[in-house]
Coordinates of C-alpha atoms (C1' of nucleotides) in Angstrom, one line a residue:
Chain A
M27 CA -54.6 71.5 71.6
N28 CA -55.5 74.6 73.5
A29 CA -59.3 75.3 71.3
P30 CA -60.0 78.7 72.9
N31 CA -63.7 78.5 74.4
V32 CA -64.5 75.4 75.2
P33 CA -68.0 75.4 77.1
D34 CA -67.6 73.2 79.8
I35 CA -70.8 70.6 79.3
V36 CA -68.7 70.0 76.2
I37 CA -65.6 69.0 78.5
S38 CA -67.9 66.9 81.1
R39 CA -68.5 64.3 78.6
L40 CA -64.7 64.1 76.5
P41 CA -64.1 61.7 79.6
V42 CA -66.8 59.7 79.2
Y43 CA -66.2 58.8 75.0
L44 CA -62.5 57.7 76.7
R45 CA -63.9 56.0 79.0
A46 CA -66.2 53.9 76.2
L47 CA -63.5 54.1 73.3
Q48 CA -60.3 52.6 75.9
F49 CA -63.4 49.7 76.8
M50 CA -63.5 49.1 73.4
E51 CA -60.0 48.9 72.9
Q52 CA -59.7 46.1 75.6
Q53 CA -62.0 44.5 73.8
G54 CA -60.8 44.5 70.3
I55 CA -62.4 46.5 68.8
K56 CA -60.2 48.4 66.5
T57 CA -62.5 51.0 64.1
T58 CA -66.0 53.3 65.4
S59 CA -68.5 55.7 64.6
S60 CA -70.4 58.4 65.9
V61 CA -73.4 56.2 66.0
S62 CA -72.5 52.9 67.9
L63 CA -70.0 55.5 70.8
G64 CA -73.5 56.7 71.1
E65 CA -75.6 53.7 71.4
K66 CA -72.9 52.2 74.1
V67 CA -72.7 56.1 76.3
G68 CA -76.1 57.1 75.6
I69 CA -75.7 60.8 73.8
S70 CA -76.3 61.1 70.5
A71 CA -73.7 60.9 67.8
A72 CA -74.3 64.2 66.0
Q73 CA -73.7 66.1 70.4
I74 CA -70.5 63.3 70.0
R75 CA -69.3 64.7 66.1
K76 CA -70.2 68.5 67.4
D77 CA -68.2 68.1 71.0
L78 CA -65.5 67.0 69.6
S79 CA -65.7 68.8 66.3
Q80 CA -64.6 72.0 68.8
F81 CA -61.0 70.0 68.7
G82 CA -60.4 69.3 64.5
E83 CA -61.4 66.7 62.7
F84 CA -60.6 63.5 63.7
G85 CA -63.3 61.1 61.8
K86 CA -63.0 59.5 57.9
Q87 CA -66.3 59.3 55.9
G88 CA -67.5 56.5 55.3
T89 CA -66.0 54.9 58.5
G90 CA -65.9 56.7 61.4
Y91 CA -62.9 57.2 63.9
D92 CA -60.6 54.9 64.9
V93 CA -60.6 53.5 68.2
N94 CA -57.1 54.0 68.8
E95 CA -56.6 57.4 67.5
L96 CA -58.8 59.4 69.0
I97 CA -58.7 57.5 72.3
E98 CA -55.0 59.0 71.8
Q99 CA -56.8 62.4 70.7
L100 CA -59.3 62.4 73.7
Q101 CA -56.1 61.5 76.0
Q102 CA -54.1 64.7 75.1
I103 CA -57.2 67.3 74.5
L104 CA -58.1 66.0 78.4
H105 CA -54.5 66.2 79.3
V106 CA -54.0 63.0 80.3
Q107 CA -51.5 61.5 78.8
K108 CA -48.9 61.3 81.6
V109 CA -49.3 60.7 85.0
R110 CA -49.8 62.9 87.1
D111 CA -49.8 63.7 91.5
V112 CA -53.0 64.4 94.0
V113 CA -52.7 64.7 96.9
L114 CA -55.5 62.9 99.2
V115 CA -56.6 64.7 102.8
G116 CA -59.1 62.4 105.2
M117 CA -57.7 58.4 106.4
G118 CA -61.2 57.5 107.3
E119 CA -63.0 54.2 105.7
L120 CA -63.2 56.1 102.6
G121 CA -60.0 57.5 102.0
H122 CA -58.1 54.3 102.5
A123 CA -60.6 53.1 100.1
I124 CA -59.4 55.7 97.9
L125 CA -55.9 54.7 98.5
R126 CA -55.9 51.2 97.6
Y127 CA -58.2 51.5 94.4
G128 CA -56.4 50.1 91.9
G129 CA -58.1 52.3 88.2
F130 CA -56.3 55.8 88.8
I131 CA -52.6 54.8 87.1
N132 CA -53.7 53.5 83.8
R133 CA -56.6 56.5 83.5
G134 CA -54.1 59.2 84.4
F135 CA -54.0 60.1 88.3
R136 CA -51.9 58.4 90.9
I137 CA -52.0 59.9 94.9
C138 CA -48.1 60.3 95.5
H139 CA -49.5 61.3 99.9
C140 CA -51.8 61.0 102.1
Y141 CA -52.6 62.7 104.6
D142 CA -54.7 63.0 108.1
N143 CA -55.1 64.7 111.3
D144 CA -55.3 62.3 113.7
P145 CA -52.5 61.5 115.6
A146 CA -53.1 57.6 115.8
K147 CA -53.9 56.9 111.8
I148 CA -50.9 60.0 111.9
G149 CA -47.4 57.3 110.8
K150 CA -49.4 54.1 109.7
M151 CA -48.4 52.6 106.3
I152 CA -50.7 52.0 104.0
G153 CA -49.1 49.9 102.0
E154 CA -46.5 51.5 101.0
Y155 CA -47.5 55.1 101.9
K156 CA -47.0 56.7 105.2
I157 CA -50.2 58.9 106.6
L158 CA -49.0 62.2 107.0
D159 CA -49.6 64.7 109.2
V160 CA -52.4 67.6 108.0
A161 CA -50.5 70.4 109.2
D162 CA -48.1 69.5 106.7
L163 CA -51.0 70.2 103.4
G164 CA -49.0 73.3 102.7
K165 CA -45.6 72.5 102.7
T166 CA -45.6 69.4 100.3
I167 CA -48.0 70.4 98.4
R168 CA -45.8 73.9 97.3
E169 CA -42.5 71.0 97.8
C170 CA -43.9 68.5 95.2
N171 CA -46.2 71.6 93.3
V172 CA -49.0 69.3 92.8
K173 CA -52.2 70.7 90.7
M174 CA -54.4 68.8 91.6
A175 CA -56.5 67.3 95.4
M176 CA -59.1 64.7 95.9
L177 CA -61.1 65.5 99.8
C178 CA -62.4 62.6 102.1
T179 CA -62.3 64.9 105.9
P180 CA -65.2 65.1 107.5
A181 CA -67.8 68.0 106.7
I182 CA -67.3 70.1 109.1
T183 CA -63.6 70.4 108.3
A184 CA -63.6 70.8 104.8
Q185 CA -63.7 74.2 103.8
T186 CA -60.5 74.6 106.7
I187 CA -58.6 71.8 104.3
T188 CA -59.6 73.7 101.2
D189 CA -58.8 76.9 101.5
I190 CA -55.5 75.2 102.9
M191 CA -55.5 73.7 99.5
V192 CA -56.4 76.4 97.6
E193 CA -53.0 78.4 99.3
S194 CA -50.8 76.1 98.6
G195 CA -51.4 76.3 95.1
I196 CA -54.4 73.4 94.5
K197 CA -56.2 73.7 91.5
A198 CA -58.4 71.8 91.1
I199 CA -60.5 69.8 94.4
L200 CA -62.6 65.6 93.9
N201 CA -64.4 66.8 96.9
Y202 CA -66.1 63.5 98.8
A203 CA -66.7 65.2 101.5
P204 CA -71.0 66.8 101.3
V205 CA -71.2 69.7 101.1
S206 CA -70.6 73.3 99.0
L207 CA -66.9 74.6 98.7
N208 CA -66.4 77.9 98.4
V209 CA -63.4 78.9 96.3
P210 CA -61.7 81.3 94.0
K211 CA -62.8 81.4 90.0
D212 CA -59.9 79.8 88.8
V213 CA -59.7 77.0 91.0
R214 CA -62.4 73.9 89.8
V215 CA -64.6 71.7 91.9
Q216 CA -66.5 68.5 91.3
Y217 CA -68.4 66.8 93.6
I218 CA -69.0 62.1 94.5
D219 CA -72.2 62.6 96.9
P220 CA -73.9 59.4 96.3
V221 CA -77.0 60.8 98.7
I222 CA -77.0 63.7 96.2
G223 CA -77.2 60.4 93.5
L224 CA -79.6 58.5 95.2
Q225 CA -81.9 61.8 96.4
R226 CA -82.2 62.5 92.2
M227 CA -83.3 59.4 91.4
A228 CA -85.8 58.6 94.2
Y229 CA -87.8 61.7 93.3
Y230 CA -88.6 59.8 90.2
L231 CA -89.8 56.5 91.6
N232 CA -92.7 58.2 93.4
K233 CA -94.2 59.4 91.1
K234 CA -97.3 58.8 89.1
Chain B
M26 CA -96.4 67.3 95.4
N27 CA -95.8 65.9 91.7
A28 CA -95.5 68.8 89.5
P29 CA -96.2 67.7 86.8
N30 CA -93.2 68.2 84.0
V31 CA -90.1 69.4 85.6
P32 CA -86.3 69.7 84.1
D33 CA -84.2 67.3 85.6
I34 CA -81.8 69.5 85.4
V35 CA -84.1 71.4 87.7
I36 CA -84.3 67.6 90.1
S37 CA -81.0 67.7 89.9
R38 CA -79.8 71.1 92.2
L39 CA -82.2 70.2 95.0
P40 CA -80.5 67.9 96.8
V41 CA -77.5 70.2 97.0
Y42 CA -79.9 73.0 98.2
L43 CA -81.5 70.7 100.8
R44 CA -77.6 69.5 101.6
A45 CA -76.9 73.1 102.6
L46 CA -80.2 73.4 104.8
Q47 CA -79.0 70.9 106.7
F48 CA -76.1 71.6 107.0
M49 CA -77.2 74.9 108.1
E50 CA -79.5 73.8 110.8
Q51 CA -76.9 71.5 112.4
Q52 CA -75.4 75.1 112.9
G53 CA -79.2 76.0 114.1
I54 CA -79.1 78.8 111.9
K55 CA -83.5 79.3 110.8
T56 CA -83.3 81.5 108.5
T57 CA -82.4 82.2 104.8
S58 CA -82.2 83.5 101.6
S59 CA -82.0 82.8 97.7
V60 CA -79.1 85.4 98.0
S61 CA -77.4 83.3 101.0
L62 CA -78.3 79.7 100.0
G63 CA -76.8 80.6 96.3
E64 CA -73.5 82.0 98.0
K65 CA -73.9 78.5 99.9
V66 CA -74.1 76.6 97.3
G67 CA -72.4 79.0 94.4
I68 CA -75.6 79.0 92.2
S69 CA -77.4 82.7 91.8
A70 CA -80.1 83.6 93.3
A71 CA -83.0 83.9 90.9
Q72 CA -81.4 80.5 89.8
I73 CA -82.9 78.5 93.4
R74 CA -86.2 81.0 93.1
K75 CA -86.9 79.7 90.0
D76 CA -86.7 76.0 91.0
L77 CA -88.8 76.4 93.9
S78 CA -91.0 78.1 92.1
Q79 CA -91.6 75.0 90.5
F80 CA -93.1 73.1 93.5
G81 CA -94.9 76.0 95.0
E82 CA -94.4 79.5 97.5
F83 CA -91.9 78.2 100.0
G84 CA -90.6 81.8 101.4
K85 CA -91.8 84.8 102.9
Q86 CA -91.1 88.7 101.1
G87 CA -88.7 90.5 102.7
T88 CA -87.6 87.7 104.3
G89 CA -86.8 84.7 103.3
Y90 CA -86.9 80.9 103.8
D91 CA -87.7 79.2 107.4
V92 CA -84.9 76.2 107.0
N93 CA -86.8 74.0 108.2
E94 CA -89.9 74.5 106.6
L95 CA -87.2 74.2 103.4
I96 CA -86.0 71.6 104.6
E97 CA -89.0 69.9 104.6
Q98 CA -91.2 70.7 101.7
L99 CA -87.7 69.6 99.8
Q100 CA -87.9 65.8 101.0
Q101 CA -91.3 65.3 100.3
I102 CA -90.4 66.7 96.5
L103 CA -87.9 64.4 96.0
H104 CA -89.9 61.4 98.6
V105 CA -86.3 61.2 100.8
Q106 CA -88.5 61.5 104.5
K107 CA -88.8 57.9 104.8
V108 CA -85.9 55.5 104.9
R109 CA -85.5 53.8 101.2
D110 CA -84.6 50.4 100.9
V111 CA -81.0 49.7 98.5
V112 CA -79.3 46.8 97.3
L113 CA -75.5 47.0 97.2
V114 CA -73.7 44.7 94.7
G115 CA -69.8 43.9 95.0
M116 CA -68.2 43.6 98.3
G117 CA -64.5 44.8 97.5
E118 CA -63.0 47.2 98.4
L119 CA -65.3 50.3 97.3
G120 CA -68.1 47.8 98.5
H121 CA -66.9 46.9 101.7
A122 CA -66.2 51.1 102.4
I123 CA -70.4 52.0 100.8
L124 CA -71.2 49.0 103.8
R125 CA -69.7 51.2 106.9
Y126 CA -70.9 54.7 105.5
G127 CA -72.9 55.8 108.0
G128 CA -73.5 59.5 105.6
F129 CA -77.0 56.8 104.0
I130 CA -79.3 56.4 106.7
N131 CA -79.6 60.5 107.7
R132 CA -80.3 61.6 104.5
G133 CA -83.0 58.7 103.5
F134 CA -81.3 55.5 103.1
R135 CA -80.2 52.7 103.8
I136 CA -78.4 48.9 102.0
C137 CA -81.3 45.7 102.2
H138 CA -78.7 43.2 101.4
C139 CA -75.3 42.9 99.7
Y140 CA -73.7 40.5 97.2
D141 CA -70.8 39.4 96.0
N142 CA -69.9 36.4 92.7
D143 CA -67.4 35.1 95.0
P144 CA -67.5 31.9 96.7
A145 CA -64.7 32.9 99.4
K146 CA -66.5 35.9 100.3
I147 CA -70.2 34.8 100.3
G148 CA -71.7 33.7 103.4
K149 CA -69.2 36.3 105.2
M150 CA -70.2 38.9 108.0
I151 CA -69.7 42.5 107.7
G152 CA -71.0 44.0 110.2
E153 CA -74.7 43.1 110.7
Y154 CA -74.5 42.2 107.2
K155 CA -73.7 39.0 105.8
I156 CA -72.8 38.8 101.9
L157 CA -75.5 36.9 100.3
D158 CA -74.8 35.4 97.2
V159 CA -75.2 37.4 93.2
A160 CA -77.1 34.0 91.9
D161 CA -80.8 34.8 94.3
L162 CA -80.0 39.0 93.5
G163 CA -83.2 39.0 91.5
K164 CA -85.1 36.8 93.2
T165 CA -84.3 39.1 97.3
I166 CA -85.5 41.9 95.0
R167 CA -89.0 40.7 94.4
E168 CA -89.2 39.6 97.7
C169 CA -88.1 42.6 99.0
N170 CA -89.3 45.1 95.8
V171 CA -86.3 46.7 96.2
K172 CA -86.3 49.9 93.7
M173 CA -83.0 51.2 93.6
A174 CA -79.1 49.4 93.5
M175 CA -75.8 50.5 93.7
L176 CA -73.4 48.4 91.8
C177 CA -69.8 48.4 93.1
T178 CA -68.5 45.7 90.5
P179 CA -65.8 46.0 87.5
A180 CA -67.0 47.2 84.8
I181 CA -66.9 44.0 82.7
T182 CA -70.1 42.3 84.5
A183 CA -71.4 45.6 85.7
Q184 CA -73.6 45.3 82.5
T185 CA -74.8 41.1 83.1
I186 CA -75.8 42.1 86.5
T187 CA -77.4 45.6 86.0
D188 CA -79.4 43.0 83.0
I189 CA -80.5 41.3 86.1
M190 CA -81.8 44.4 88.6
V191 CA -83.3 46.0 85.7
E192 CA -85.4 42.7 85.1
S193 CA -86.6 42.4 88.8
G194 CA -87.2 45.5 89.1
I195 CA -85.4 47.6 90.0
K196 CA -85.9 51.6 88.6
A197 CA -82.6 53.3 89.6
I198 CA -79.6 52.0 90.1
L199 CA -76.4 54.2 91.4
N200 CA -73.8 52.7 88.7
Y201 CA -69.8 53.1 90.3
A202 CA -68.4 50.7 88.1
P203 CA -66.6 52.6 85.5
V204 CA -69.0 52.1 81.7
S205 CA -72.0 53.6 80.5
L206 CA -74.3 51.1 81.1
N207 CA -77.6 50.4 79.2
V208 CA -80.7 50.8 80.8
P209 CA -84.8 51.1 79.3
K210 CA -85.5 55.4 79.5
D211 CA -88.2 53.9 83.3
V212 CA -84.4 53.4 85.0
R213 CA -82.2 56.1 86.1
V214 CA -79.0 55.2 86.2
Q215 CA -76.6 58.3 88.0
Y216 CA -72.3 57.8 87.4
I217 CA -70.3 57.9 90.4
D218 CA -66.6 56.9 88.9
P219 CA -64.2 59.5 90.3
V220 CA -61.5 59.2 87.1
I221 CA -64.3 61.0 85.2
G222 CA -63.8 63.5 88.1
L223 CA -60.6 64.2 87.9
Q224 CA -60.3 63.9 83.9
R225 CA -63.2 67.2 83.2
M226 CA -60.7 68.8 85.1
A227 CA -57.6 68.1 84.4
Y228 CA -58.2 69.2 80.6
Y229 CA -58.7 72.7 82.8
L230 CA -54.6 72.6 84.5
N231 CA -52.8 73.0 81.6
K232 CA -54.5 75.6 79.2
K233 CA -52.6 78.5 79.5
Chain C
dT14 C1' -93.2 103.4 106.7
dA15 C1' -88.6 102.3 104.6
dG16 C1' -86.7 97.7 103.3
dA17 C1' -86.2 93.3 102.1
dT18 C1' -86.7 89.7 99.1
dT19 C1' -90.2 86.2 97.3
dG20 C1' -92.3 84.8 92.7
dT21 C1' -92.6 85.6 87.8
dT22 C1' -91.5 87.9 83.6
dA23 C1' -89.7 88.3 79.8
dA24 C1' -85.6 88.9 77.3
dT25 C1' -81.1 86.5 76.4
dC26 C1' -78.0 82.6 76.6
dG27 C1' -76.5 78.6 74.9
dA28 C1' -77.5 74.4 73.9
dT29 C1' -79.1 70.3 71.4
dT30 C1' -80.3 68.3 66.9
dA31 C1' -82.0 67.2 61.7
dA32 C1' -79.9 67.6 58.4
dC33 C1' -77.2 67.1 54.3
dA34 C1' -73.3 68.3 51.2
dA35 C1' -68.4 66.5 51.3
dT36 C1' -66.2 62.3 50.4
dC37 C1' -63.6 58.1 52.0
Chain D
dT8 C1' -69.4 52.6 41.7
dA9 C1' -73.2 52.5 46.4
dG10 C1' -72.8 53.3 50.6
dA11 C1' -71.3 54.8 55.1
dT12 C1' -71.0 59.2 57.8
dT13 C1' -68.2 62.5 58.4
dG14 C1' -67.8 68.2 59.8
dT15 C1' -71.1 71.9 59.7
dT16 C1' -74.8 74.9 59.2
dA17 C1' -78.9 76.5 60.1
dA18 C1' -83.2 75.5 63.0
dT19 C1' -85.3 74.1 67.7
dC20 C1' -85.2 73.8 72.1
dG21 C1' -84.5 74.5 76.3
dA22 C1' -82.5 77.1 81.2
dT23 C1' -80.4 81.0 83.2
dT24 C1' -80.8 85.8 83.9
dA25 C1' -82.5 90.7 85.2
dA26 C1' -85.8 93.5 86.1
dC27 C1' -88.7 94.4 89.2
dA28 C1' -94.2 94.8 91.1
dA29 C1' -96.2 92.4 95.2
dT30 C1' -96.2 92.3 100.4
dC31 C1' -93.9 90.6 104.2

DNA sequence: TAGATTGTTAATCGATTAACAATC
DNA sequence: TAGATTGTTAATCGATTAACAATC
């Protein structure tokens, strides 16, 4: 379960495999192969087999992979079999949308608390959530022993909030603020900035 | 301006440099170096110099880089000096948040039209935007000669919409739907799925 | 001048791919 | 059995890093 020193680039592909497999499962597909899965996710079959081989032997020669079994294996590898608590900081437009998004729970995540620093927002209810004062962020993170956070504040305050979260024991941050964060090396950050994706693609648009 | 065959991994870092430089500019910083920029974005100084060298010589020995000049160079390289039109498909919670997000325009992008397939939504105004019928998607893409799209439909309809967009001339898709898309190789896709990021980080959480 | 920092080269490091024996 | 597909090896390919001459 704890394969040693798997390259992060391999880890980064596993959730993509998992997502595709769960999509297949929904459609009633019981079995797949590295070739078929590869076509769906746009990754070579050899790559998929090599990636999976880091963790064990999940397939059967001549047949391929049992969709359900591979889903469970990947969930175990990624530690997403159980639902995990995440805090959400910054209740602007985006924070609201994230809070109302229904797609986290069935993929292993649940927002446990949400925060803002605006007195006009603190105490307000959004669905079943009450917006908490960001001044209590560190305290509540420690109390609930939360390890993951989503950060949706403006860029200018993102680092300050990050420092508080790190100091309170957060080990993984999904950062929606359009700014690079400085964290110790035992803390992970994933960036979500739509503009980065758009700019990256824009490069190719005007190319001859 | 059109450096030949620059690896995509290099291109993927340029928007990150640009974002950091614009943040510096805001703070009144006039000059930087590969070391200083590298610390901010978490990338080695050698890497930054190597990346930039693909496109020209933008620095000065002993001094480093002029922030404003490097911003302009990067904007030209990425083709984001001018604002570019993007269509937005799928006006659920997320589509609404994206439409109201103010952070696109000053980084090179503008939503020109938005679409949904729900008769209850079609025709409704959101700010200055009227929600259009997705049945007219292909027609309006061609009329306006739009090349980029943001896709926020449910996973199940994402591929169908993608096919229409590709057929209508879209060359770059920012995909928020949690599913891998199949596109011809002259069309680019960037994926935004927060759960992929969370799952990727979850792997490291339970590791000893 | 002395210190700082670039752009570039060569060496290292790591990731991907092709091929195939094993076997269901 | 014949066909299909795995897991794995070795070869290829590409990316990163360290080092340094050039020079502001």
